Short mmCIF file of C-alpha atoms and ligand atoms in Angstrom, two decimals:
data_model
loop_
_atom_site.label_atom_id
_atom_site.label_comp_id
_atom_site.label_asym_id
_atom_site.label_seq_id
_atom_site.Cartn_x
_atom_site.Cartn_y
_atom_site.Cartn_z
CA MET A 1247 -17.87 14.31 4.72
CA SER A 1248 -15.25 11.83 5.97
CA VAL A 1249 -16.78 10.01 7.96
CA ILE A 1250 -19.38 9.00 4.66
CA ASN A 1251 -15.72 8.45 3.34
CA ASP A 1252 -14.56 6.60 6.06
CA VAL A 1253 -17.54 4.12 5.73
CA LYS A 1254 -17.44 3.26 2.61
CA GLN A 1255 -13.58 2.91 2.63
CA ARG A 1256 -13.86 0.05 5.43
CA VAL A 1257 -17.55 -1.18 4.27
CA ASP A 1258 -17.32 -4.02 1.97
CA ILE A 1259 -20.18 -4.04 0.49
CA VAL A 1260 -20.16 -8.04 -1.30
CA GLU A 1261 -19.74 -9.03 3.02
CA LEU A 1262 -22.51 -6.58 4.02
CA ILE A 1263 -24.62 -8.05 0.91
CA SER A 1264 -23.83 -11.22 1.78
CA ASP A 1265 -25.82 -11.01 4.97
CA TYR A 1266 -29.10 -10.48 3.37
CA VAL A 1267 -28.93 -12.65 0.67
CA PRO A 1268 -26.04 -15.54 -0.93
CA LEU A 1269 -24.28 -14.08 -3.45
CA ARG A 1270 -22.68 -16.60 -6.42
CA LYS A 1271 -19.52 -15.25 -8.06
CA ALA A 1272 -19.29 -14.37 -11.50
CA GLY A 1273 -16.98 -13.18 -12.94
CA ARG A 1274 -15.34 -10.48 -11.32
CA ASN A 1275 -18.33 -9.76 -9.80
CA PHE A 1276 -21.02 -11.65 -7.64
CA LYS A 1277 -24.92 -11.72 -8.32
CA ALA A 1278 -28.06 -13.29 -6.60
CA LEU A 1279 -31.76 -13.04 -6.38
CA CYS A 1280 -32.34 -9.64 -6.02
CA PRO A 1281 -33.74 -9.07 -2.27
CA PHE A 1282 -35.80 -6.17 -3.61
CA HIS A 1283 -38.06 -8.15 -6.06
CA SER A 1284 -39.41 -11.80 -6.63
CA GLU A 1285 -37.42 -12.92 -9.25
CA LYS A 1286 -36.15 -16.67 -10.79
CA ASN A 1287 -33.39 -15.95 -12.61
CA PRO A 1288 -30.85 -13.66 -11.12
CA SER A 1289 -30.13 -10.02 -12.02
CA PHE A 1290 -29.00 -8.41 -8.99
CA PHE A 1291 -25.19 -7.89 -9.14
CA VAL A 1292 -22.73 -7.04 -7.65
CA PHE A 1293 -19.16 -5.05 -8.36
CA PRO A 1294 -16.23 -5.14 -5.68
CA ASP A 1295 -14.36 -2.61 -7.54
CA GLN A 1296 -16.42 0.00 -7.71
CA GLN A 1297 -17.99 -0.89 -3.90
CA THR A 1298 -21.59 -0.81 -5.31
CA TRP A 1299 -24.85 -3.31 -6.45
CA HIS A 1300 -27.77 -2.73 -9.59
CA CYS A 1301 -30.39 -4.18 -9.87
CA PHE A 1302 -30.55 -4.98 -14.03
CA GLY A 1303 -34.27 -6.61 -13.26
CA ALA A 1304 -37.92 -4.69 -12.38
CA CYS A 1305 -36.01 -2.08 -9.79
CA ASN A 1306 -33.17 -1.53 -12.44
CA THR A 1307 -32.18 0.52 -9.48
CA GLY A 1308 -28.83 0.32 -7.26
CA GLY A 1309 -25.87 2.23 -5.90
CA ASP A 1310 -23.32 2.04 -2.99
CA VAL A 1311 -23.95 0.30 0.78
CA PHE A 1312 -25.77 3.37 1.80
CA ALA A 1313 -28.08 2.90 -0.99
CA PHE A 1314 -28.37 -0.63 -0.06
CA ILE A 1315 -28.78 -0.20 3.67
CA MET A 1316 -31.61 2.27 3.66
CA LYS A 1317 -33.36 1.14 0.77
CA LYS A 1318 -32.97 -3.03 2.91
CA GLU A 1319 -33.62 -1.57 6.14
CA GLY A 1320 -35.94 0.97 5.02
CA VAL A 1321 -34.19 4.08 6.92
CA ASP A 1322 -33.09 7.79 6.16
CA PHE A 1323 -29.39 8.44 5.30
CA GLY A 1324 -30.34 9.70 8.69
CA ARG A 1325 -30.31 6.09 9.84
CA ALA A 1326 -28.09 4.19 7.48
CA LEU A 1327 -24.93 6.09 8.54
CA PRO A 1328 -24.75 5.06 12.17
CA LEU A 1329 -24.93 1.40 11.14
CA LEU A 1330 -22.85 1.43 8.65
CA ALA A 1331 -20.34 3.37 10.68
CA ARG A 1332 -20.56 0.70 13.54
CA ARG A 1333 -20.21 -2.02 11.12
CA ALA A 1334 -16.87 0.31 9.79
CA GLY A 1335 -16.08 0.09 14.09
CA ILE A 1336 -15.80 3.99 13.66
CA VAL A 1337 -17.71 6.08 16.30
CA LEU A 1338 -19.67 9.00 15.20
CA ASN A 1339 -18.50 12.18 16.48
CA GLU A 1340 -18.76 15.69 15.77
CA PRO A 1341 -15.12 16.79 15.75
CA THR A 1342 -14.14 19.03 18.63
CA GLU A 1343 -11.91 22.47 18.29
CA ALA A 1344 -9.37 20.28 20.06
CA GLU A 1345 -9.01 17.68 17.35
CA LYS A 1346 -9.95 20.45 14.16
CA ALA A 1347 -6.48 22.03 15.32
CA LYS A 1348 -4.62 19.49 15.63
CA ASP A 1349 -6.04 18.75 11.23
CA LYS A 1350 -4.64 21.87 11.05
CA GLU A 1351 -1.34 21.81 12.08
CA THR A 1352 -0.96 18.13 10.48
CA GLU A 1353 -1.38 19.90 7.83
CA ARG A 1354 1.05 21.95 8.92
CA LEU A 1355 3.65 19.30 9.45
CA PHE A 1356 2.69 18.16 5.53
CA GLY A 1357 3.51 20.98 4.25
CA ILE A 1358 7.28 21.20 5.88
CA ASN A 1359 7.41 17.96 4.22
CA GLU A 1360 6.77 18.29 0.54
CA LEU A 1361 8.58 21.31 0.82
CA ILE A 1362 11.97 19.62 1.76
CA SER A 1363 11.44 17.02 -0.33
CA GLU A 1364 11.05 20.38 -3.41
CA TYR A 1365 14.78 21.76 -2.24
CA TYR A 1366 16.14 18.26 -1.86
CA HIS A 1367 15.05 17.50 -5.23
CA HIS A 1368 16.52 20.42 -6.77
CA LEU A 1369 20.24 20.04 -5.34
CA LEU A 1370 19.92 16.51 -7.40
CA LEU A 1371 18.61 18.29 -10.84
CA SER A 1372 20.14 21.44 -10.71
CA THR A 1373 23.62 21.35 -8.62
CA THR A 1374 27.56 20.22 -8.97
CA ALA A 1375 27.45 18.45 -5.72
CA GLY A 1376 23.96 16.00 -7.21
CA GLU A 1377 25.64 15.61 -10.05
CA ARG A 1378 26.95 12.50 -8.45
CA VAL A 1379 23.42 11.06 -7.63
CA ARG A 1380 23.20 11.75 -10.81
CA SER A 1381 25.28 9.76 -12.94
CA TYR A 1382 24.00 7.07 -9.46
CA LEU A 1383 20.76 6.85 -10.34
CA ASN A 1384 21.56 6.40 -14.01
CA SER A 1385 23.94 3.32 -13.67
CA ARG A 1386 21.06 1.85 -11.90
CA GLY A 1387 19.36 2.82 -15.57
CA ILE A 1388 16.89 5.20 -13.83
CA THR A 1389 15.87 7.71 -16.33
CA LEU A 1390 15.14 11.99 -15.84
CA GLU A 1391 11.61 11.00 -16.31
CA THR A 1392 11.62 8.92 -13.08
CA ILE A 1393 13.73 10.71 -11.60
CA ARG A 1394 11.05 13.43 -11.85
CA LYS A 1395 8.03 11.75 -11.15
CA PHE A 1396 9.46 9.84 -7.67
CA ARG A 1397 11.07 14.07 -6.29
CA LEU A 1398 13.89 12.16 -6.03
CA GLY A 1399 16.64 13.90 -3.93
CA PHE A 1400 20.15 15.07 -2.64
CA SER A 1401 20.74 15.56 1.02
CA PRO A 1402 24.27 17.64 1.25
CA ASP A 1403 27.30 16.56 3.24
CA ASP A 1404 26.24 18.70 5.36
CA TRP A 1405 24.91 18.81 8.53
CA GLU A 1406 23.10 22.12 8.55
CA ALA A 1407 21.65 22.01 5.26
CA GLY A 1408 18.03 21.12 5.68
CA LYS A 1409 17.78 22.80 9.40
CA GLY A 1410 19.08 26.14 7.68
CA PHE A 1411 16.78 25.78 4.40
CA LEU A 1412 13.74 25.43 6.59
CA ILE A 1413 14.31 27.82 9.65
CA ASN A 1414 14.48 30.59 6.90
CA LYS A 1415 11.16 29.73 5.68
CA GLY A 1416 9.85 30.87 9.51
CA TYR A 1417 9.69 26.60 10.96
CA GLU A 1418 10.81 26.61 14.11
CA GLN A 1419 13.76 23.31 15.41
CA LYS A 1420 10.77 21.94 17.33
CA ASP A 1421 9.13 21.56 14.64
CA LEU A 1422 11.77 19.41 12.58
CA VAL A 1423 12.56 17.43 15.11
CA ASP A 1424 8.97 16.60 15.09
CA ILE A 1425 8.76 15.35 11.63
CA GLY A 1426 11.90 13.95 12.41
CA LEU A 1427 13.81 15.56 10.24
CA ILE A 1428 16.21 17.64 12.67
CA ILE A 1429 17.71 15.12 15.89
CA GLU A 1430 18.21 17.61 18.70
CA LYS A 1431 21.47 17.43 20.81
CA GLU A 1432 21.39 16.85 24.59
CA ASP A 1433 23.18 20.47 24.80
CA GLY A 1434 20.13 22.09 22.76
CA GLY A 1435 21.45 22.61 19.59
CA SER A 1436 20.50 20.45 16.45
CA TYR A 1437 21.62 18.84 13.30
CA ASP A 1438 20.41 17.47 9.74
CA ARG A 1439 19.11 13.47 9.75
CA PHE A 1440 20.02 12.79 6.71
CA ARG A 1441 23.30 13.86 5.08
CA ASN A 1442 25.15 13.22 1.78
CA ARG A 1443 22.09 10.40 0.48
CA LEU A 1444 19.83 10.67 -2.22
CA MET A 1445 16.63 11.35 -1.00
CA PHE A 1446 13.45 8.89 -1.84
CA PRO A 1447 10.24 11.11 -0.49
CA ILE A 1448 7.45 8.20 1.17
CA TRP A 1449 4.19 9.35 0.03
CA ASP A 1450 0.88 8.14 1.50
CA ILE A 1451 -2.32 6.37 -0.44
CA LYS A 1452 -3.44 10.95 -0.57
CA GLY A 1453 -0.80 11.89 -1.96
CA ARG A 1454 1.07 13.51 1.18
CA VAL A 1455 4.72 13.25 1.76
CA ILE A 1456 4.79 11.50 5.30
CA GLY A 1457 8.52 10.71 5.83
CA PHE A 1458 11.98 9.35 4.01
CA GLY A 1459 14.24 6.54 2.81
CA ALA A 1460 17.00 7.96 2.21
CA ARG A 1461 21.01 5.40 0.73
CA VAL A 1462 24.08 6.25 1.28
CA LEU A 1463 26.22 6.82 -1.95
CA ASP A 1464 29.27 4.58 -1.17
CA ASP A 1465 29.46 1.32 0.87
CA SER A 1466 28.93 2.24 4.22
CA GLN A 1467 26.27 0.47 6.39
CA PRO A 1468 23.17 0.37 6.76
CA LYS A 1469 22.63 1.07 3.05
CA TYR A 1470 19.08 2.40 3.69
CA THR A 1471 17.79 4.40 6.87
CA ASN A 1472 14.21 5.77 7.13
CA SER A 1473 11.90 8.87 8.58
CA PRO A 1474 11.91 7.59 12.26
CA GLN A 1475 8.31 6.73 13.16
CA THR A 1476 6.22 10.55 14.41
CA LEU A 1477 2.73 11.64 14.04
CA LEU A 1478 2.58 11.85 10.36
CA PHE A 1479 5.14 8.70 9.14
CA ASP A 1480 4.49 5.14 10.20
CA LYS A 1481 6.41 2.88 8.26
CA GLY A 1482 4.78 -0.47 9.17
CA SER A 1483 1.31 1.25 7.51
CA ASN A 1484 2.39 2.84 3.94
CA PHE A 1485 3.61 1.30 1.37
CA TYR A 1486 6.21 3.46 -1.32
CA GLY A 1487 4.10 4.07 -4.63
CA ILE A 1488 1.11 3.14 -3.56
CA ASP A 1489 -0.24 6.44 -4.27
CA LYS A 1490 0.63 6.29 -8.09
CA ALA A 1491 -0.08 2.63 -8.32
CA LYS A 1492 -3.26 2.99 -6.56
CA ASP A 1493 -5.83 3.31 -9.37
CA ILE A 1494 -3.64 1.14 -11.89
CA ILE A 1495 -3.63 -2.33 -8.81
CA ARG A 1496 -8.29 -1.56 -8.37
CA LYS A 1497 -7.88 -1.49 -12.74
CA GLU A 1498 -5.28 -4.62 -13.50
CA ASN A 1499 -7.21 -6.55 -9.92
CA LEU A 1500 -3.33 -7.31 -8.69
CA ALA A 1501 -0.80 -6.17 -6.48
CA ILE A 1502 2.42 -6.62 -6.97
CA ILE A 1503 4.75 -6.14 -3.50
CA VAL A 1504 8.69 -5.70 -3.63
CA GLU A 1505 11.25 -4.89 -1.16
CA GLY A 1506 12.98 -1.84 -1.95
CA TYR A 1507 12.57 1.46 -3.20
CA MET A 1508 14.97 0.87 -5.89
CA ASP A 1509 12.23 -1.76 -6.72
CA VAL A 1510 9.49 0.57 -7.26
CA LEU A 1511 11.38 2.90 -9.51
CA ALA A 1512 12.44 0.09 -11.98
CA ALA A 1513 9.07 -1.55 -11.84
CA HIS A 1514 6.75 1.59 -12.66
CA GLN A 1515 9.28 2.39 -15.56
CA ASN A 1516 9.16 0.50 -17.56
CA GLY A 1517 4.77 -0.25 -16.72
CA TRP A 1518 4.45 -2.38 -14.01
CA GLN A 1519 2.89 0.47 -11.85
CA ASN A 1520 0.93 -1.85 -10.14
CA VAL A 1521 3.81 -2.52 -7.66
CA VAL A 1522 4.93 -1.13 -4.49
CA ALA A 1523 7.61 -1.53 -1.40
CA SER A 1524 7.17 -2.92 1.88
CA MET A 1525 10.02 -1.04 3.04
CA GLY A 1526 10.68 -3.27 5.42
CA ILE A 1527 11.48 -7.24 5.47
CA ALA A 1528 7.36 -8.61 5.85
CA LEU A 1529 4.65 -7.68 5.97
CA THR A 1530 1.66 -5.85 8.35
CA GLU A 1531 -1.68 -6.17 9.02
CA LYS A 1532 -1.93 -2.49 8.22
CA GLN A 1533 -0.42 -2.76 5.19
CA VAL A 1534 -2.43 -5.78 4.03
CA ASN A 1535 -5.63 -3.46 4.80
CA ILE A 1536 -4.88 -0.62 2.69
CA LEU A 1537 -4.33 -3.16 -0.15
CA LYS A 1538 -7.89 -5.41 0.37
CA ARG A 1539 -9.63 -2.12 -0.45
CA LEU A 1540 -7.57 -2.34 -4.03
CA THR A 1541 -7.55 -5.81 -5.14
CA LYS A 1542 -7.38 -9.09 -3.87
CA ASN A 1543 -5.42 -10.76 -5.37
CA ILE A 1544 -1.50 -10.03 -3.92
CA THR A 1545 1.97 -11.02 -5.58
CA LEU A 1546 4.41 -10.83 -3.63
CA ALA A 1547 8.63 -10.75 -5.17
CA LEU A 1548 10.82 -10.30 -2.05
CA ASP A 1549 14.98 -11.20 -2.55
CA ALA A 1550 16.17 -14.35 -3.13
CA ASP A 1551 18.28 -14.89 -0.29
CA MET A 1552 17.37 -17.00 3.00
CA ALA A 1553 16.16 -14.20 4.64
CA GLY A 1554 13.93 -13.06 1.81
CA GLU A 1555 12.36 -16.46 1.83
CA GLU A 1556 11.33 -16.32 5.56
CA ALA A 1557 10.04 -13.10 4.91
CA THR A 1558 8.01 -14.16 2.00
CA LEU A 1559 6.23 -17.01 4.23
CA ARG A 1560 5.90 -14.85 7.22
CA SER A 1561 3.73 -12.30 4.48
CA GLY A 1562 2.22 -15.15 3.13
CA GLU A 1563 0.74 -15.90 7.00
CA ILE A 1564 0.10 -12.54 7.25
CA LEU A 1565 -1.82 -11.85 4.04
CA ALA A 1566 -3.86 -15.02 4.72
CA ARG A 1567 -4.50 -14.05 8.39
CA SER A 1568 -5.55 -10.53 6.97
CA LEU A 1569 -7.69 -11.25 4.21
CA ASP A 1570 -11.47 -11.67 4.22
CA ARG A 1571 -12.76 -14.63 3.93
CA LYS A 1572 -16.61 -15.63 3.05
CA ALA A 1573 -18.84 -18.49 3.70
CA ILE A 1574 -19.15 -21.14 0.64
CA PRO A 1575 -22.04 -23.18 1.41
CA VAL A 1576 -20.58 -27.28 0.76
CA PRO A 1577 -23.63 -30.15 -0.25
CA LEU A 1578 -23.13 -33.17 1.91
CA TRP A 1579 -23.70 -36.55 1.03
CA SER A 1580 -26.77 -36.36 3.97
CA GLY A 1581 -28.70 -33.14 2.46
CA LEU A 1582 -27.20 -31.02 4.21
CA VAL A 1583 -25.31 -27.73 4.09
CA ARG A 1584 -21.94 -27.05 5.50
CA CYS A 1585 -20.65 -23.80 5.55
CA GLU A 1586 -17.12 -23.38 4.94
CA SER A 1587 -14.32 -20.56 5.15
CA MET A 1588 -12.67 -19.98 2.15
CA LEU A 1589 -10.05 -17.19 1.88
CA VAL A 1590 -11.22 -14.94 -1.16
CA ALA A 1591 -7.78 -13.88 -1.98
CA GLU A 1592 -4.93 -14.96 -4.42
CA ILE A 1593 -1.74 -14.86 -3.27
CA LYS A 1594 1.65 -15.57 -4.93
CA VAL A 1595 5.03 -15.77 -5.32
CA ILE A 1596 7.29 -14.90 -7.67
CA PRO A 1597 10.79 -16.62 -7.40
CA LEU A 1598 14.30 -14.76 -7.77
CA PRO A 1599 16.74 -15.47 -9.89
CA SER A 1600 19.38 -16.02 -6.58
CA GLY A 1601 21.63 -12.28 -5.85
CA LYS A 1602 18.79 -10.26 -8.15
CA ASP A 1603 16.58 -8.38 -6.43
CA PRO A 1604 12.97 -6.81 -9.42
CA ALA A 1605 14.61 -3.88 -9.75
CA GLU A 1606 17.86 -5.55 -11.74
CA VAL A 1607 16.30 -7.94 -13.23
CA ILE A 1608 13.35 -5.75 -14.49
CA ILE A 1609 15.97 -3.21 -16.27
CA GLU A 1610 18.10 -5.62 -17.45
CA THR A 1611 15.84 -8.04 -18.80
CA PRO A 1612 11.82 -6.50 -19.18
CA LYS A 1613 11.34 -10.01 -20.63
CA LEU A 1614 11.92 -12.14 -18.18
CA TRP A 1615 10.68 -10.74 -15.09
CA GLN A 1616 6.81 -10.56 -17.55
CA GLY A 1617 7.26 -14.06 -17.83
CA MET A 1618 8.50 -14.31 -14.04
CA VAL A 1619 4.96 -12.78 -13.28
CA THR A 1620 2.38 -14.77 -15.32
CA GLN A 1621 3.99 -18.08 -14.04
CA ALA A 1622 4.06 -16.78 -10.01
CA LEU A 1623 3.53 -19.10 -8.00
CA PRO A 1624 0.69 -19.74 -5.56
CA ILE A 1625 1.76 -19.22 -1.68
CA LEU A 1626 1.15 -22.96 -0.64
CA GLU A 1627 3.39 -24.59 -3.33
CA PHE A 1628 6.19 -21.65 -3.37
CA ALA A 1629 6.08 -22.83 0.58
CA LEU A 1630 6.55 -26.53 -0.32
CA GLU A 1631 9.60 -26.17 -2.17
CA ALA A 1632 10.75 -24.39 0.14
CA VAL A 1633 10.42 -27.17 2.81
CA VAL A 1634 11.29 -29.76 0.48
CA SER A 1635 14.69 -27.87 -0.96
CA LYS A 1636 15.50 -28.07 3.02
CA VAL A 1637 14.75 -31.66 3.95
CA ASP A 1638 18.35 -33.72 3.13
CA PHE A 1639 16.65 -37.03 1.18
CA ASN A 1640 19.89 -38.80 1.86
CA LYS A 1641 19.69 -38.84 5.52
CA ALA A 1642 16.12 -39.93 5.54
CA GLU A 1643 16.32 -43.15 7.52
ZN1 ZN B 1325 -34.69 -6.30 -8.24
#
């Protein structure tokens, strides 16, 4: 079952059908002369948002990528699957016993993260020690509803609180080391990785807790730490908030990328539920691959310092490289037609006021943020301005 979903996830219906008939843009969708019946006016439509197609003409039928290939190639499902799987780069194999055991083990480890996130959440909401974190969040304008929605937590100032809680629940020290919750000492002992911190559980797109972000409660550095790279957690292939944002991103056909956890909280709390955080300085290709299934319109709102500007330009580059292109036929004066590759995406940038992060702008001046989103600059304009602002024209000869 999951292979079928994998194939559906990875094969883009627009790309697939473009291989058979030239598609023309029609609003958010595409149309073409139906490849299955003869017609003069296009009544065949492709809907990228739903990843479906439909002929409203003589065929009056439609479906997904499988239905298209079965009809077009005249094959049954059993033969359509390997065709599409090959296209998606998926190797078809029955899962072995070892693989099934590994899946079960992974589920068990996700369970530990789930449990500890509830524990930290409880400590934040219902203990005296959590009071300081509650008032910090309050001072940043974060409501109780948001704290609950994102299951924010508090890891106590204690070397063994989390470890003790989980060992009591029957888990082994090794499990906790494996998912990065505790750190092993040379003498074989171990201690909690996250102590005296505001905790942000990080969910993957399927809604599983894969790791944590943690913020110090004083001015010490570094301000933020994350779970290390583990079997469950790979920072560069996930977005913070993607589980809660994915449906809205698809519906609004726009994703806004910010840098930090607090930016996501502030945005969602104020009705901007299509906002996710990159959790790092620049985007990765793996991250772009997650987003491009949901929308081709991506707006970057990274911090306004020099590092943020560079990260924006680098992210724009990665986006442009990783997003799909399609061939656009361009008629030439000679009567021939040349195909030009065109990016099927719109990348924009929200230039933030200097010294402000999105969380501050959204909480303090939601109207200003609204305007900034609607007036976001195309990345090329932003890049040009960034270059021009660095040139000192007085020195030019
Ligand atoms: Zn038709």
